N, CA and C of each residue as an Amber inpcrd file, in Angstrom:
protein
   378
   0.8440000  -1.1870000   0.0000000   0.0000000   0.0000000   0.0000000
   0.8870000   1.2470000   0.0000000   0.7260000   2.0850000  -1.0070000
   1.5080000   3.3110000  -1.1160000   0.7570000   4.4450000  -0.4270000
   1.4610000   5.1430000   0.4410000   0.8790000   6.2990000   1.1130000
   1.8060000   7.4880000   0.9640000   1.2210000   8.6510000   0.7160000
   1.9810000   9.8720000   0.4810000   1.4580000  10.9630000   1.4090000
   2.3790000  11.6700000   2.0650000   1.9980000  12.7360000   2.9900000
   2.8540000  13.9610000   2.7120000   2.2140000  15.0460000   2.2740000
   2.9310000  16.2790000   1.9670000   3.0560000  17.1750000   3.1960000
   4.0670000  18.0220000   3.1510000   4.2480000  19.0530000   4.1760000
   5.0810000  20.1720000   3.5770000   5.1260000  21.2920000   4.2870000
   6.0010000  22.3840000   3.8750000   5.3290000  23.5670000   3.2320000
   4.0370000  23.4890000   3.0160000   3.3470000  24.6250000   2.4220000
   3.2690000  25.7930000   3.3820000   2.8420000  26.9270000   2.8680000
   2.7200000  28.1100000   3.7100000   2.4680000  29.3450000   2.8820000
   2.6200000  30.4830000   3.5360000   2.4120000  31.7700000   2.8750000
   3.7310000  32.5120000   2.7770000   4.0330000  33.0130000   1.5870000
   5.2630000  33.7780000   1.3710000   4.9580000  34.9500000   0.4520000
   5.8610000  35.9050000   0.4590000   5.7300000  37.0200000  -0.4760000
   6.3800000  36.6520000  -1.7960000   5.9600000  37.3300000  -2.8370000
   6.5370000  37.1030000  -4.1600000   8.0550000  37.2690000  -4.0910000
   8.7290000  36.3560000  -4.7740000  10.1790000  36.3410000  -4.7490000
  10.7650000  35.4280000  -3.6910000   9.9330000  34.9660000  -2.7920000
  10.3830000  34.1080000  -1.7130000  10.5150000  32.6540000  -2.1440000
  10.8470000  31.8060000  -1.1670000  11.0740000  30.3850000  -1.4350000
  10.3370000  29.5250000  -0.4240000   9.9990000  28.3270000  -0.8680000
   9.4340000  27.2940000  -0.0080000   9.9680000  25.9600000  -0.4770000
  10.0500000  25.0130000   0.4500000  10.4470000  23.6550000   0.0840000
   9.3690000  22.6990000   0.5720000   8.7330000  22.0240000  -0.3640000
   7.7230000  21.0390000  -0.0420000   8.3640000  19.6640000   0.1020000
   7.8080000  18.8640000   0.9890000   8.2640000  17.4900000   1.1750000
   7.0870000  16.5470000   1.0310000   7.3880000  15.3490000   0.6030000
   6.3760000  14.3030000   0.4800000   6.9830000  13.0170000   1.0230000
   6.4880000  12.5900000   2.1810000   6.9540000  11.3370000   2.7700000
   6.1890000  10.1890000   2.1410000   6.9290000   9.2640000   1.5570000
   6.3070000   8.1500000   0.8460000   6.5740000   6.8490000   1.5700000
   5.5450000   6.0600000   1.7470000   5.7060000   4.7170000   2.2910000
   5.1590000   3.7230000   1.2850000   5.7510000   2.5360000   1.2650000
   5.2830000   1.5040000   0.3580000   5.9560000   1.4840000  -0.9950000
   6.9140000   2.4070000  -1.2390000   7.5890000   2.4630000  -2.5420000
   8.9720000   1.8310000  -2.5260000   9.4910000   1.5710000  -1.3320000
  10.8860000   1.1660000  -1.2100000  11.2240000  -0.0610000  -2.0430000
  10.3170000  -1.0010000  -2.1240000  10.6110000  -2.2450000  -2.8180000
   9.9120000  -2.3360000  -4.1680000   9.3990000  -1.2050000  -4.6320000
   8.7980000  -1.1440000  -5.9580000   9.9150000  -0.9910000  -6.9790000
   9.9000000  -1.7890000  -8.0330000  10.9780000  -1.7680000  -9.0120000
  11.1390000  -0.4340000  -9.6950000  10.0680000   0.0940000 -10.2330000
  10.1350000   1.3730000 -10.9230000   8.8850000   2.1860000 -10.6400000
   9.0560000   3.4750000 -10.5760000   7.9210000   4.3620000 -10.3950000
   8.3040000   5.7630000 -10.8420000   7.3120000   6.5530000 -11.0280000
   7.4760000   7.9700000 -11.3360000   6.6850000   8.7540000 -10.2930000
   7.2860000   9.7970000  -9.7970000   6.5830000  10.6480000  -8.8430000
   6.4580000  12.0500000  -9.4040000   5.4360000  12.7280000  -8.9750000
   5.2180000  14.0610000  -9.4960000   4.6040000  14.9920000  -8.4730000
   4.8050000  16.2560000  -8.7170000   4.1090000  17.3060000  -7.9830000
   3.0980000  17.9420000  -8.9260000   1.8770000  18.0050000  -8.4650000
   0.8020000  18.6730000  -9.1910000   0.3200000  19.8440000  -8.3500000
  -0.3670000  20.7680000  -8.9890000  -0.9870000  21.8550000  -8.2410000
  -2.3450000  22.1640000  -8.8360000  -3.1930000  22.6850000  -7.9690000
  -4.5310000  23.0560000  -8.4160000  -4.9460000  24.3440000  -7.7280000
  -5.1580000  25.3630000  -8.5390000  -5.6360000  26.6400000  -8.0350000
  -7.1610000  26.6440000  -8.0930000  -7.8070000  27.4610000  -7.2720000
  -9.2780000  27.5130000  -7.2750000  -9.8250000  27.7860000  -8.6690000
 -10.7700000  26.9490000  -9.0910000 -11.4040000  27.1430000 -10.3840000
 -10.5890000  26.6810000 -11.5740000  -9.4370000  26.0770000 -11.3140000
  -8.5860000  25.6140000 -12.4140000  -8.3710000  24.1120000 -12.3330000
  -7.9350000  23.5570000 -13.4480000  -7.6490000  22.1310000 -13.4850000
  -6.3210000  21.8320000 -12.7920000  -6.1840000  20.6080000 -12.3360000
  -4.9400000  20.1790000 -11.7170000  -3.8730000  20.0660000 -12.8050000
  -2.7140000  20.6510000 -12.5670000  -1.6520000  20.6320000 -13.5690000
  -0.3810000  20.0250000 -12.9960000   0.3400000  19.3420000 -13.8550000
   1.6080000  18.7600000 -13.4530000   2.7000000  19.8100000 -13.4240000
   3.4320000  19.8720000 -12.3290000   4.4730000  20.8780000 -12.1450000
   5.8550000  20.2950000 -12.4110000   6.1350000  19.1450000 -11.8110000
   7.4510000  18.5390000 -11.9510000   7.3320000  17.0450000 -11.7100000
   8.2000000  16.2920000 -12.3990000   8.1620000  14.8420000 -12.3190000
   9.5740000  14.3100000 -12.1560000   9.6820000  13.1510000 -11.4960000
  10.9830000  12.5040000 -11.3410000  10.7940000  11.0000000 -11.3360000
  11.6860000  10.3090000 -12.0240000  11.6430000   8.8510000 -12.0370000
  12.5010000   8.3110000 -10.9050000  12.3600000   7.0310000 -10.6280000
  13.1620000   6.4200000  -9.5690000  14.6450000   6.5350000  -9.8980000
  14.9790000   6.5050000 -11.1960000  16.3880000   6.5890000 -11.5840000
  16.8660000   8.0240000 -11.7710000  16.0310000   9.0010000 -11.3900000
  16.4800000  10.3820000 -11.3210000  16.2200000  11.2740000 -12.5110000
  15.5500000  10.7750000 -13.5350000  15.2070000  11.6520000 -14.6650000
  14.1320000  12.6350000 -14.2110000  14.1860000  13.8500000 -14.7290000
  13.2310000  14.8750000 -14.3130000  12.5650000  15.5390000 -15.5020000
  11.4450000  16.1540000 -15.2320000  10.6940000  16.9020000 -16.2380000
   9.9450000  18.0090000 -15.5210000   9.9290000  19.2030000 -16.1330000
   9.2840000  20.3590000 -15.5040000   8.2910000  21.0150000 -16.4490000
   7.2710000  21.5910000 -15.8850000   6.3770000  22.4460000 -16.6530000
   7.1390000  23.7150000 -17.0380000   6.8300000  24.2560000 -18.2060000
   7.5220000  25.4580000 -18.6740000   7.3860000  26.6070000 -17.6790000
   6.2580000  26.6610000 -16.9970000   5.9870000  27.7760000 -16.0920000
   6.8850000  27.7870000 -14.8590000   7.5410000  26.6660000 -14.5650000
   8.3680000  26.6060000 -13.3560000   9.8340000  26.3100000 -13.6480000
  10.1720000  26.0890000 -14.9050000  11.5580000  25.7860000 -15.2540000
  12.4820000  26.9050000 -14.7940000  13.5850000  26.5170000 -14.1660000
  14.5450000  27.4940000 -13.6860000  14.2150000  28.0470000 -12.3170000
  13.0110000  27.7790000 -11.8250000  12.6050000  28.2690000 -10.4990000
  12.3810000  27.1280000  -9.5060000  11.8260000  26.0190000  -9.9830000
  11.5140000  24.8740000  -9.1260000  12.4950000  23.7350000  -9.3960000
  12.7940000  22.9780000  -8.3620000  13.6550000  21.8000000  -8.4950000
  13.0270000  20.6310000  -7.7590000  12.8110000  19.5430000  -8.4790000
  12.3000000  18.3240000  -7.8640000  13.4720000  17.4160000  -7.5400000
  13.4190000  16.7720000  -6.3840000  14.4880000  15.8520000  -5.9990000
  13.9040000  14.7830000  -5.0940000  14.7040000  13.7630000  -4.8300000
  14.2350000  12.6950000  -3.9630000  15.3980000  12.1480000  -3.1530000
  15.0770000  11.6880000  -1.9770000  16.0400000  10.9940000  -1.1180000
  15.4990000   9.5850000  -0.9550000  16.0710000   8.6570000  -1.7180000
  15.5430000   7.2940000  -1.6990000  15.7610000   6.6120000  -0.3480000
  16.8110000   7.0060000   0.3680000  17.0440000   6.4100000   1.6860000
  15.9750000   6.8360000   2.6780000  15.5200000   8.0850000   2.5420000
  14.4970000   8.6070000   3.4440000  13.0980000   8.4410000   2.8770000
  13.0210000   7.9150000   1.6410000  11.7090000   7.7430000   0.9880000
  10.9370000   9.0560000   0.9770000  11.6290000  10.1070000   0.5830000
  11.0240000  11.4290000   0.6000000  11.2500000  12.1350000  -0.7310000
  10.2060000  12.7780000  -1.2070000  10.2380000  13.5900000  -2.4200000
  10.2130000  15.0490000  -2.0080000  10.9310000  15.8890000  -2.7500000
  10.9910000  17.3090000  -2.4300000  10.6350000  18.1600000  -3.6520000
  10.1990000  19.3650000  -3.3670000  10.0410000  20.3790000  -4.4030000
  10.5470000  21.7000000  -3.8410000  11.7210000  22.1160000  -4.2950000
  12.2710000  23.4050000  -3.9020000  11.7170000  24.4570000  -4.8430000
  11.0440000  25.4350000  -4.2720000  10.3950000  26.4720000  -5.0750000
  11.0270000  27.8160000  -4.7600000  11.6810000  28.4010000  -5.7450000
  12.3220000  29.6990000  -5.5990000  11.6530000  30.7310000  -6.5030000
  11.9210000  31.9920000  -6.2280000  11.3660000  33.0900000  -7.0330000
   9.8630000  32.9160000  -7.2250000   9.1800000  32.6620000  -6.1460000
   7.7480000  32.3790000  -6.2250000   6.9730000  33.5890000  -6.7050000
   5.9210000  33.3030000  -7.4540000   5.0510000  34.3260000  -8.0240000
   3.6410000  34.1180000  -7.5010000   2.8200000  35.1600000  -7.5060000
   1.4270000  34.9940000  -7.0520000   0.6970000  33.8990000  -7.8330000
   1.0410000  33.7230000  -9.0890000   0.3740000  32.6900000  -9.8890000
   0.7830000  31.2760000  -9.4980000   1.7460000  31.1280000  -8.6000000
   2.1000000  29.8070000  -8.0740000   1.1810000  29.4040000  -6.9300000
   0.3150000  30.3140000  -6.5000000  -0.6160000  30.0160000  -5.4150000
  -1.5410000  28.8800000  -5.8090000  -1.5770000  27.8300000  -4.9990000
  -2.3800000  26.6450000  -5.3050000  -2.2370000  25.6410000  -4.1700000
  -3.0560000  24.6040000  -4.2450000  -2.8460000  23.4250000  -3.4120000
  -1.8880000  22.5340000  -4.1880000  -0.8330000  22.0910000  -3.5310000
   0.1760000  21.2530000  -4.1670000   0.0240000  19.8160000  -3.6790000
   0.0400000  18.8900000  -4.6270000  -0.1460000  17.4820000  -4.3380000
   1.0530000  16.6750000  -4.8260000   1.3960000  15.6790000  -4.0450000
   2.3970000  14.6940000  -4.4200000   1.6470000  13.4860000  -4.9760000
   2.1800000  12.8710000  -6.0320000   1.5200000  11.7280000  -6.6450000
   2.5460000  10.7050000  -7.1050000   2.1170000   9.4590000  -7.1850000
   3.0070000   8.3790000  -7.6210000   2.3160000   7.5160000  -8.6670000
   3.1460000   7.0320000  -9.5870000   2.6740000   6.1850000 -10.6860000
   3.6470000   5.0300000 -10.7910000   3.1780000   3.8100000 -10.6590000
   4.0630000   2.6630000 -10.6580000   4.4460000   2.2760000 -12.0810000
   5.6990000   1.8730000 -12.2600000   6.1620000   1.4380000 -13.5680000
   7.2660000   2.3330000 -14.0960000   7.8720000   1.8820000 -15.2430000
   8.9080000   2.6880000 -15.8930000   8.2920000   3.3860000 -17.0910000
   8.5690000   4.6700000 -17.2190000   7.9880000   5.4560000 -18.3010000
   9.0690000   6.2870000 -18.9690000   9.1110000   6.2160000 -20.2950000
  10.0400000   7.0600000 -21.0290000   9.6100000   8.5220000 -20.8920000
   8.3280000   8.7540000 -21.0060000   7.7590000  10.0880000 -20.8810000
   7.2530000  10.2630000 -19.4460000   7.9210000  11.1210000 -18.6880000
   7.5460000  11.2820000 -17.2880000   6.2630000  12.0890000 -17.1250000
   6.1070000  13.1050000 -18.0020000   4.9360000  13.9690000 -17.8750000
   3.6890000  13.2020000 -18.2670000   2.7030000  13.2310000 -17.4310000
   1.4530000  12.5130000 -17.6960000   0.3250000  13.2460000 -16.9830000
  -0.8940000  13.0620000 -17.4520000  -2.0230000  13.7280000 -16.7890000
  -2.2880000  13.1480000 -15.4150000  -2.9790000  13.9060000 -14.6100000
  -3.2460000  13.5110000 -13.2320000  -3.9470000  12.1590000 -13.1490000
  -4.8210000  11.8750000 -14.0960000  -5.5880000  10.6290000 -14.0140000
  -4.7310000   9.3840000 -14.2000000  -3.4930000   9.5600000 -14.6600000
  -2.5900000   8.4230000 -14.8310000  -1.8550000   8.0730000 -13.5340000
  -1.9660000   8.9250000 -12.5310000  -1.3040000   8.6780000 -11.2600000
  -2.2960000   8.0590000 -10.2880000  -1.9100000   6.9260000  -9.7270000
  -2.8550000   6.1760000  -8.9000000  -2.7930000   6.4670000  -7.4170000
  -1.7440000   7.1520000  -6.9880000  -1.5690000   7.3960000  -5.5650000
  -1.3610000   8.8920000  -5.3370000  -2.0550000   9.4270000  -4.3330000
  -2.0440000  10.8630000  -4.0730000  -1.9340000  11.1510000  -2.5870000
  -1.2840000  12.2650000  -2.2740000  -1.3130000  12.7720000  -0.9200000
  -2.5190000  13.6700000  -0.7330000  -2.6300000  14.2320000   0.4650000
  -3.7890000  15.0540000   0.7980000  -3.6170000  16.5030000   0.3630000
  -2.3840000  16.8920000   0.0320000  -2.1320000  18.2460000  -0.4480000
  -1.6040000  19.1660000   0.6350000  -0.8480000  20.1730000   0.2010000
  -0.3550000  21.2140000   1.0980000  -0.5150000  22.5490000   0.3780000
  -1.0010000  23.5460000   1.0940000  -1.3780000  24.8010000   0.4530000
  -0.2140000  25.7800000   0.3980000  -0.0600000  26.3970000  -0.7620000
   0.9670000  27.4180000  -0.9780000   0.2720000  28.7090000  -1.4020000
   0.5580000  29.7790000  -0.6810000  -0.0030000  31.0840000  -1.0010000
   1.1250000  32.0840000  -1.1880000   1.1410000  32.7330000  -2.3440000
   2.1790000  33.7210000  -2.6410000   1.4990000  35.0740000  -2.8190000
   1.8730000  36.0060000  -1.9820000   1.2680000  37.3290000  -2.0420000
   2.1820000  38.3020000  -2.7800000   1.5650000  39.2770000  -3.4290000
   2.3460000  40.2440000  -4.2160000   2.7840000  41.4280000  -3.3670000
């Protein structure tokens, strides 16, 4: 059973930084998987922000390239999202998600991810 728990959200001013964490259980002995950070702002669809494979390949949405960094600590079974130069448009609920298997294309729609955390809220004020 895969379980994901996010933390690290909060309120910051534009230009500030936050680091989100996602504690994952049940993935340690899974052969291959892809993990991702999604976000959903009020009234908008859930969008993929950043993705990482178990072997460390990454993919970012154009809107966050150069500002956000996804990483993982396999020993701690934890996924991270370092968010720098935050903008008001980054305000959203951020979710950690997992998809079992090996994928050449890391970016995938939310419905392709079978495991989700409860979300952590990020608010960026101008």
